[in-house]
Structure formats: structure tokens, C-alpha cells
Coordinates of C-alpha atoms in Angstrom, one line a residue:
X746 CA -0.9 21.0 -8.1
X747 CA -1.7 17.6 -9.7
X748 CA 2.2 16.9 -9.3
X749 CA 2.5 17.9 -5.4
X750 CA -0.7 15.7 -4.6
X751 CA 0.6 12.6 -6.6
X752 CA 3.9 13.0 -4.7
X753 CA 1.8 13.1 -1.3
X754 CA 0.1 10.6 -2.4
X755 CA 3.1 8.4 -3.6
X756 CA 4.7 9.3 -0.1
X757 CA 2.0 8.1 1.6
X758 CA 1.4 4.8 -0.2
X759 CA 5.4 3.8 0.3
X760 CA 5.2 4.7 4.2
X761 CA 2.4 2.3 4.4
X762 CA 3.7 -0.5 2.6
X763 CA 7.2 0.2 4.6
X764 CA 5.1 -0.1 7.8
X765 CA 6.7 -3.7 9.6
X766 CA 3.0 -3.6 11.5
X767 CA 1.3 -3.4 8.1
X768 CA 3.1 -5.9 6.3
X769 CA 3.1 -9.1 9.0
X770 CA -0.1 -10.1 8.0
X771 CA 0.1 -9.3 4.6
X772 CA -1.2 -12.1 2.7
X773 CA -4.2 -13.1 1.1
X774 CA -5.6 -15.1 4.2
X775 CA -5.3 -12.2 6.4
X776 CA -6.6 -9.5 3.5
X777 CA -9.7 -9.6 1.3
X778 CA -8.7 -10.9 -2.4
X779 CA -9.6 -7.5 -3.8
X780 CA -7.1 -5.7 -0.9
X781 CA -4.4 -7.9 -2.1
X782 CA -4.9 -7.8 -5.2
X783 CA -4.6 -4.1 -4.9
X784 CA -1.6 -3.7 -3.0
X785 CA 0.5 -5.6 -4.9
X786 CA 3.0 -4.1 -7.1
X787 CA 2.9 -3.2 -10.5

């Protein structure tokens, strides 16, 4: 079960960051420094 949720999860995250809509205002003067921070890749 740990697995299927990460996949979910994983899914989830990589629609969101694909989203055009999510990622026109992606910088850090449009996003908290903390929100940034987080979404950037490792």
C-alpha cells in the first residue's frame, strides 16, 4: 500500500507541475519563498 500511495502521490505532483496554468506565475515574486523553495526540484 505504501508503494500505490507514493505512486499517487508522485502522479499527482508531476500533473501539477506539468499544469501550463500552474507554471506562468511560477517564480518567487508570484509564490511565497517557502512555496518556491518547495517546489523546486531536487
Amino acid at each position: 500500500t505504501y508503494t500505490i500511495s507514493r505512486v499517487v502521490l508522485s502522479d499527482a505532483v508531476c500533473l501539477v507541475r506539468g499544469d501550463r496554468h500552474y507554471t506562468v506565475d511560477y517564480s518567487s515574486r508570484n509564490l511565497t519563498n517557502w512555496g518556491y523553495n518547495d517546489a523546486q526540484y531536487d
